[in-house]
Amino acid sequence: MAATEARNTPWSEGDVGDQVGRVAVVTGANTGIGYHTAAVLAYRGAHVVLAVRNLDKGNAALSRIVAAGGHGARKVDVTLQALDLSSLDSVRYAADALRAAYPRIDLLINNAGVMWTPKQLTADGFEMQFGTNHLGHFALTGLLLDRMLGVGGSRVVTVSSLGHRLRAAIHFDDLQWERRYDRVGAYGQSKLANLLFTYELQRRLAARPEAKTIAVAAHPGGSNTELTRHLPAIVRPAAVVLGPVLFQTAAMGALPTLRAATDPTVEGGQYYGPRGFAEQRGHPKLVRSSAQSHDEKLQRRLWAVSEELTGVRFPV
């Protein structure tokens, strides 16, 4: 059961506690929400792994984080890991490298994603949004989870979206959108899948008393990031005009993820998003996801299909 909000002041970056000694893996950390999430964790003392597809952009992000944090007495500890979530071979390679480097992982932040892409397939033949946003993270989590289960306070944080309500359903009869592609519907399916995965993972973790890991979800509201680069041409002019009203900064958009990852009051299975009107912007608070996302039968069915498609079995 989700706890109610009891704070009189909004939760902010300053509420992120000391992260010294913690290892955090952040996917898609070279830009946007992921970059700001990784930067704050690094500045609070965590060893942060930027798990990114584009190594040039990843190195640039690493340099910016180190340069901005270099004025303090504490050394900023950031490394880079190649990870292309649209390739299960890349996911397995990255997981092997991370397992070899880190006997323990405190935070896995499944942040990377694509939105409203033209019809594309991943290296494994999955629809790009479903394959990247859900299946890639599902596989990565399953391959790393045994490095987390015994770590007190460890968390799997998966970033969903308000889009999980928009024309969203899990199309089991056509998961890869082979019959008729709808980029908005495909994005909604992938973001709904993020939540179904989080809630099913939390139920499995809770059923294993010795597991010290919890699964949590977050969404950034409307945030000004590169994720909007595939907006249909017809709506781009409106986005330019209304952007300052509808979209908050990426730094603000990262706050729900940071709260889900670091707030000591967070419980497994909770979902955090902006507190403002329609959850579009503002400081983070507990929010509710759609009724569909809490359908346990749907969660279990998606889990089984995801295991089959990725070939990854979880240790819970």
Tab-separated table of C-alpha atoms in Angstrom:
chain	number	residue	atom	x	y	z
A	1	MET	CA	0.000	0.000	0.000
A	2	ALA	CA	1.419	3.378	-1.006
A	3	ALA	CA	2.132	5.764	1.813
A	4	THR	CA	0.516	9.185	1.742
A	5	GLU	CA	2.462	12.401	1.348
A	6	ALA	CA	3.186	14.094	4.668
A	7	ARG	CA	5.661	16.781	3.588
A	8	ASN	CA	4.852	20.470	3.839
A	9	THR	CA	7.747	21.472	1.585
A	10	PRO	CA	8.301	20.116	-1.926
A	11	TRP	CA	10.906	17.406	-2.362
A	12	SER	CA	13.908	18.748	-4.298
A	13	GLU	CA	17.446	17.916	-5.346
A	14	GLY	CA	18.660	19.051	-1.944
A	15	ASP	CA	16.808	16.132	-0.378
A	16	VAL	CA	19.049	13.571	-2.100
A	17	GLY	CA	21.091	12.135	0.741
A	18	ASP	CA	24.683	10.954	0.872
A	19	GLN	CA	25.262	8.246	-1.751
A	20	VAL	CA	28.872	7.420	-0.836
A	21	GLY	CA	29.608	3.723	-1.269
A	22	ARG	CA	26.690	3.097	-3.598
A	23	VAL	CA	26.997	1.881	-7.197
A	24	ALA	CA	24.381	3.269	-9.581
A	25	VAL	CA	23.854	2.152	-13.186
A	26	VAL	CA	21.850	4.676	-15.215
A	27	THR	CA	20.782	3.821	-18.754
A	28	GLY	CA	20.550	6.618	-21.296
A	29	ALA	CA	22.653	8.862	-19.068
A	30	ASN	CA	24.300	10.921	-21.786
A	31	THR	CA	21.456	13.414	-22.100
A	32	GLY	CA	18.173	14.660	-20.645
A	33	ILE	CA	16.608	13.028	-17.600
A	34	GLY	CA	19.270	10.341	-17.398
A	35	TYR	CA	22.121	12.847	-17.485
A	36	HIS	CA	20.706	14.929	-14.636
A	37	THR	CA	19.889	11.813	-12.611
A	38	ALA	CA	23.431	10.512	-13.019
A	39	ALA	CA	24.998	13.890	-12.268
A	40	VAL	CA	23.141	14.393	-8.986
A	41	LEU	CA	23.944	10.859	-7.812
A	42	ALA	CA	27.607	11.395	-8.665
A	43	TYR	CA	27.725	14.734	-6.838
A	44	ARG	CA	26.275	13.012	-3.766
A	45	GLY	CA	29.121	10.507	-3.796
A	46	ALA	CA	27.824	7.476	-5.715
A	47	HIS	CA	29.952	5.622	-8.212
A	48	VAL	CA	27.827	6.133	-11.320
A	49	VAL	CA	27.957	4.065	-14.499
A	50	LEU	CA	26.664	5.877	-17.572
A	51	ALA	CA	25.215	3.036	-19.662
A	52	VAL	CA	24.818	4.547	-23.132
A	53	ARG	CA	24.519	3.604	-26.781
A	54	ASN	CA	26.585	6.471	-28.211
A	55	LEU	CA	30.022	6.418	-26.592
A	56	ASP	CA	31.043	9.806	-28.016
A	57	LYS	CA	28.032	11.450	-26.374
A	58	GLY	CA	28.630	9.362	-23.291
A	59	ASN	CA	32.208	10.570	-22.960
A	60	ALA	CA	31.054	14.152	-23.428
A	61	ALA	CA	28.462	13.706	-20.685
A	62	LEU	CA	31.041	12.129	-18.380
A	63	SER	CA	33.394	15.068	-18.951
A	64	ARG	CA	30.633	17.577	-18.171
A	65	ILE	CA	29.697	15.795	-14.951
A	66	VAL	CA	33.312	15.607	-13.791
A	67	ALA	CA	34.033	19.218	-14.728
A	68	ALA	CA	30.951	20.555	-12.951
A	69	GLY	CA	31.684	18.540	-9.821
A	70	GLY	CA	35.418	19.046	-9.743
A	71	HIS	CA	35.369	22.129	-7.526
A	72	GLY	CA	34.452	20.219	-4.379
A	73	ALA	CA	36.679	18.205	-2.056
A	74	ARG	CA	34.961	14.940	-3.026
A	75	LYS	CA	36.113	13.308	-6.248
A	76	VAL	CA	33.331	12.670	-8.766
A	77	ASP	CA	33.392	8.977	-9.662
A	78	VAL	CA	31.816	8.257	-13.055
A	79	THR	CA	32.521	5.556	-15.637
A	80	LEU	CA	31.108	4.588	-19.028
A	81	GLN	CA	29.536	1.370	-20.261
A	82	ALA	CA	28.439	0.685	-23.825
A	83	LEU	CA	24.799	-0.415	-23.939
A	84	ASP	CA	22.415	-0.563	-26.886
A	85	LEU	CA	19.043	-1.599	-25.513
A	86	SER	CA	17.787	-2.341	-29.012
A	87	SER	CA	20.187	-5.297	-29.219
A	88	LEU	CA	19.953	-8.236	-26.829
A	89	ASP	CA	23.549	-9.141	-27.697
A	90	SER	CA	24.608	-5.673	-26.530
A	91	VAL	CA	22.502	-6.015	-23.375
A	92	ARG	CA	24.156	-9.325	-22.540
A	93	TYR	CA	27.628	-7.971	-23.245
A	94	ALA	CA	27.000	-4.938	-21.039
A	95	ALA	CA	25.553	-7.092	-18.263
A	96	ASP	CA	28.581	-9.397	-18.375
A	97	ALA	CA	30.916	-6.392	-18.146
A	98	LEU	CA	28.973	-4.888	-15.244
A	99	ARG	CA	28.837	-8.191	-13.391
A	100	ALA	CA	32.581	-8.589	-13.773
A	101	ALA	CA	33.261	-5.061	-12.539
A	102	TYR	CA	30.765	-4.831	-9.671
A	103	PRO	CA	30.037	-7.580	-7.142
A	104	ARG	CA	27.220	-5.354	-5.857
A	105	ILE	CA	24.889	-2.844	-7.519
A	106	ASP	CA	22.760	-0.540	-5.376
A	107	LEU	CA	20.733	1.249	-8.030
A	108	LEU	CA	19.660	0.208	-11.498
A	109	ILE	CA	17.847	3.087	-13.138
A	110	ASN	CA	16.087	1.994	-16.319
A	111	ASN	CA	15.829	5.429	-17.874
A	112	ALA	CA	16.736	5.203	-21.560
A	113	GLY	CA	13.968	5.281	-24.112
A	114	VAL	CA	12.684	6.318	-27.508
A	115	MET	CA	9.352	7.955	-28.241
A	116	TRP	CA	7.051	8.105	-31.243
A	117	THR	CA	9.648	6.758	-33.645
A	118	PRO	CA	8.836	5.954	-37.268
A	119	LYS	CA	8.345	2.219	-37.816
A	120	GLN	CA	11.666	0.538	-37.054
A	121	LEU	CA	12.805	-2.839	-35.795
A	122	THR	CA	15.483	-3.655	-33.272
A	123	ALA	CA	18.411	-5.930	-34.078
A	124	ASP	CA	16.277	-8.813	-32.808
A	125	GLY	CA	13.217	-7.937	-34.890
A	126	PHE	CA	11.139	-6.244	-32.185
A	127	GLU	CA	9.212	-3.024	-32.728
A	128	MET	CA	11.710	-0.336	-31.723
A	129	GLN	CA	9.798	1.301	-28.863
A	130	PHE	CA	8.672	-1.955	-27.254
A	131	GLY	CA	12.065	-3.562	-27.814
A	132	THR	CA	14.080	-0.655	-26.433
A	133	ASN	CA	11.863	0.760	-23.696
A	134	HIS	CA	10.633	-2.524	-22.273
A	135	LEU	CA	12.382	-5.671	-23.512
A	136	GLY	CA	15.906	-4.232	-23.347
A	137	HIS	CA	15.394	-3.077	-19.764
A	138	PHE	CA	13.624	-6.302	-18.821
A	139	ALA	CA	16.623	-8.305	-20.019
A	140	LEU	CA	19.189	-5.987	-18.397
A	141	THR	CA	17.390	-6.120	-15.056
A	142	GLY	CA	17.134	-9.890	-15.124
A	143	LEU	CA	20.826	-10.268	-15.911
A	144	LEU	CA	21.938	-7.901	-13.123
A	145	LEU	CA	19.413	-8.630	-10.398
A	146	ASP	CA	21.500	-11.179	-8.537
A	147	ARG	CA	24.062	-8.421	-7.958
A	148	MET	CA	21.352	-6.479	-6.112
A	149	LEU	CA	19.274	-8.943	-4.116
A	150	GLY	CA	21.577	-9.034	-1.103
A	151	VAL	CA	22.317	-5.303	-1.074
A	152	GLY	CA	20.424	-3.392	1.591
A	153	GLY	CA	18.478	-0.459	0.173
A	154	SER	CA	18.975	-1.524	-3.436
A	155	ARG	CA	16.368	-0.429	-5.961
A	156	VAL	CA	15.330	-1.015	-9.551
A	157	VAL	CA	13.824	2.256	-10.761
A	158	THR	CA	12.066	2.169	-14.131
A	159	VAL	CA	11.045	5.377	-15.869
A	160	SER	CA	7.571	5.271	-17.385
A	161	SER	CA	5.518	8.130	-18.811
A	162	LEU	CA	2.150	9.820	-18.849
A	163	GLY	CA	2.006	8.094	-22.229
A	164	HIS	CA	1.140	4.838	-20.463
A	165	ARG	CA	-2.443	6.144	-20.518
A	166	LEU	CA	-2.472	7.324	-24.139
A	167	ARG	CA	-3.920	4.775	-26.563
A	168	ALA	CA	-2.100	2.207	-24.442
A	169	ALA	CA	-2.685	-1.529	-24.388
A	170	ILE	CA	-0.528	-4.638	-24.602
A	171	HIS	CA	-1.300	-6.018	-28.056
A	172	PHE	CA	-0.442	-9.654	-27.449
A	173	ASP	CA	-1.874	-10.578	-30.844
A	174	ASP	CA	0.503	-8.126	-32.552
A	175	LEU	CA	3.206	-6.978	-30.116
A	176	GLN	CA	5.515	-5.880	-32.919
A	177	TRP	CA	2.853	-3.857	-34.758
A	178	GLU	CA	3.246	-5.817	-37.989
A	179	ARG	CA	-0.319	-5.294	-39.182
A	180	ARG	CA	-0.703	-1.533	-38.708
A	181	TYR	CA	1.805	0.734	-37.028
A	182	ASP	CA	0.659	3.524	-34.719
A	183	ARG	CA	3.645	5.346	-33.240
A	184	VAL	CA	1.625	6.829	-30.368
A	185	GLY	CA	-0.015	3.524	-29.535
A	186	ALA	CA	3.315	1.707	-29.723
A	187	TYR	CA	4.860	4.198	-27.295
A	188	GLY	CA	1.894	3.819	-24.958
A	189	GLN	CA	2.299	0.047	-25.057
A	190	SER	CA	5.981	0.297	-24.128
A	191	LYS	CA	5.372	2.698	-21.239
A	192	LEU	CA	2.476	0.631	-19.910
A	193	ALA	CA	4.828	-2.351	-20.107
A	194	ASN	CA	7.336	-0.478	-17.900
A	195	LEU	CA	4.736	-0.238	-15.141
A	196	LEU	CA	3.412	-3.774	-15.524
A	197	PHE	CA	7.025	-4.965	-15.256
A	198	THR	CA	7.710	-2.867	-12.152
A	199	TYR	CA	4.646	-4.085	-10.279
A	200	GLU	CA	5.206	-7.738	-11.179
A	201	LEU	CA	8.886	-7.493	-10.236
A	202	GLN	CA	7.972	-5.948	-6.880
A	203	ARG	CA	5.485	-8.722	-6.157
A	204	ARG	CA	8.154	-11.336	-6.894
A	205	LEU	CA	10.708	-9.532	-4.730
A	206	ALA	CA	8.244	-9.188	-1.854
A	207	ALA	CA	7.547	-12.925	-1.997
A	208	ARG	CA	11.228	-13.610	-1.349
A	209	PRO	CA	11.900	-12.504	2.260
A	210	GLU	CA	15.680	-12.542	1.906
A	211	ALA	CA	15.596	-10.104	-1.037
A	212	LYS	CA	16.623	-6.592	-0.019
A	213	THR	CA	15.733	-4.989	-3.348
A	214	ILE	CA	12.571	-3.062	-4.200
A	215	ALA	CA	11.137	-2.077	-7.584
A	216	VAL	CA	9.836	1.468	-8.051
A	217	ALA	CA	8.624	3.536	-11.014
A	218	ALA	CA	8.697	7.221	-11.898
A	219	HIS	CA	7.732	9.543	-14.711
A	220	PRO	CA	9.101	12.999	-15.594
A	221	GLY	CA	5.884	14.686	-16.685
A	222	GLY	CA	6.383	17.003	-19.637
A	223	SER	CA	10.110	17.624	-19.869
A	224	ASN	CA	12.213	19.359	-22.476
A	225	THR	CA	14.530	16.581	-23.674
A	226	GLU	CA	15.731	14.950	-26.885
A	227	LEU	CA	12.946	12.392	-26.478
A	228	THR	CA	10.631	14.775	-28.335
A	229	ARG	CA	12.720	14.745	-31.518
A	230	HIS	CA	10.238	12.416	-33.243
A	231	LEU	CA	7.207	14.629	-32.686
A	232	PRO	CA	5.017	14.593	-35.814
A	233	ALA	CA	5.664	17.627	-38.021
A	234	ILE	CA	2.079	18.802	-37.649
A	235	VAL	CA	2.459	19.391	-33.892
A	236	ARG	CA	5.993	20.789	-33.825
A	237	PRO	CA	4.977	24.464	-34.239
A	238	ALA	CA	2.553	24.156	-31.313
A	239	ALA	CA	5.251	22.462	-29.242
A	240	VAL	CA	7.612	25.371	-29.883
A	241	VAL	CA	5.005	27.932	-28.810
A	242	LEU	CA	3.599	26.009	-25.855
A	243	GLY	CA	6.842	24.331	-24.810
A	244	PRO	CA	7.708	26.827	-22.045
A	245	VAL	CA	4.234	26.324	-20.569
A	246	LEU	CA	3.919	22.554	-20.993
A	247	PHE	CA	7.496	21.390	-20.522
A	248	GLN	CA	9.767	21.762	-17.526
A	249	THR	CA	13.546	21.465	-17.587
A	250	ALA	CA	15.231	18.087	-17.753
A	251	ALA	CA	16.699	18.784	-14.306
A	252	MET	CA	13.185	19.136	-12.869
A	253	GLY	CA	12.036	16.129	-14.844
A	254	ALA	CA	14.753	14.042	-13.195
A	255	LEU	CA	13.453	14.720	-9.682
A	256	PRO	CA	10.800	11.948	-9.628
A	257	THR	CA	13.468	9.425	-10.637
A	258	LEU	CA	15.867	10.753	-8.015
A	259	ARG	CA	13.203	10.577	-5.341
A	260	ALA	CA	12.271	7.022	-6.312
A	261	ALA	CA	15.963	6.102	-6.162
A	262	THR	CA	17.020	7.825	-2.943
A	263	ASP	CA	14.160	8.853	-0.650
A	264	PRO	CA	14.377	6.552	2.400
A	265	THR	CA	10.582	6.597	2.783
A	266	VAL	CA	9.977	5.053	-0.659
A	267	GLU	CA	8.266	1.651	-0.687
A	268	GLY	CA	8.332	-1.045	-3.319
A	269	GLY	CA	5.686	-0.751	-6.007
A	270	GLN	CA	5.290	3.019	-5.670
A	271	TYR	CA	5.138	5.451	-8.590
A	272	TYR	CA	6.429	9.046	-8.511
A	273	GLY	CA	5.694	11.970	-10.811
A	274	PRO	CA	5.354	15.774	-10.799
A	275	ARG	CA	2.890	17.299	-8.369
A	276	GLY	CA	1.578	20.018	-10.692
A	277	PHE	CA	-1.540	20.155	-12.862
A	278	ALA	CA	-2.090	16.884	-14.755
A	279	GLU	CA	1.334	15.754	-13.483
A	280	GLN	CA	2.949	17.781	-16.247
A	281	ARG	CA	5.458	19.648	-14.129
A	282	GLY	CA	6.522	20.374	-10.581
A	283	HIS	CA	8.289	18.716	-7.694
A	284	PRO	CA	7.821	14.959	-7.241
A	285	LYS	CA	5.131	13.226	-5.236
A	286	LEU	CA	3.433	9.848	-5.095
A	287	VAL	CA	1.075	9.482	-8.052
A	288	ARG	CA	-1.266	6.806	-9.355
A	289	SER	CA	-0.914	4.888	-12.583
A	290	SER	CA	-3.784	3.581	-14.683
A	291	ALA	CA	-6.057	0.792	-13.508
A	292	GLN	CA	-4.796	-1.270	-16.440
A	293	SER	CA	-1.229	-1.111	-15.122
A	294	HIS	CA	-2.377	-2.807	-11.879
A	295	ASP	CA	-4.003	-5.771	-13.650
A	296	GLU	CA	-2.095	-8.714	-12.138
A	297	LYS	CA	-3.175	-11.122	-14.856
A	298	LEU	CA	-1.806	-8.712	-17.468
A	299	GLN	CA	1.419	-8.297	-15.490
A	300	ARG	CA	2.006	-12.040	-15.305
A	301	ARG	CA	1.208	-12.581	-18.963
A	302	LEU	CA	3.561	-9.822	-20.111
A	303	TRP	CA	6.300	-11.216	-17.844
A	304	ALA	CA	5.992	-14.677	-19.393
A	305	VAL	CA	6.042	-13.280	-22.924
A	306	SER	CA	9.035	-11.067	-22.097
A	307	GLU	CA	10.982	-14.054	-20.763
A	308	GLU	CA	10.183	-15.956	-23.939
A	309	LEU	CA	11.198	-13.105	-26.259
A	310	THR	CA	14.428	-12.222	-24.460
A	311	GLY	CA	15.472	-15.654	-23.207
A	312	VAL	CA	16.178	-14.080	-19.795
A	313	ARG	CA	14.970	-15.738	-16.576
A	314	PHE	CA	14.985	-13.814	-13.318
A	315	PRO	CA	16.384	-15.170	-10.025
A	316	VAL	CA	13.034	-14.353	-8.349
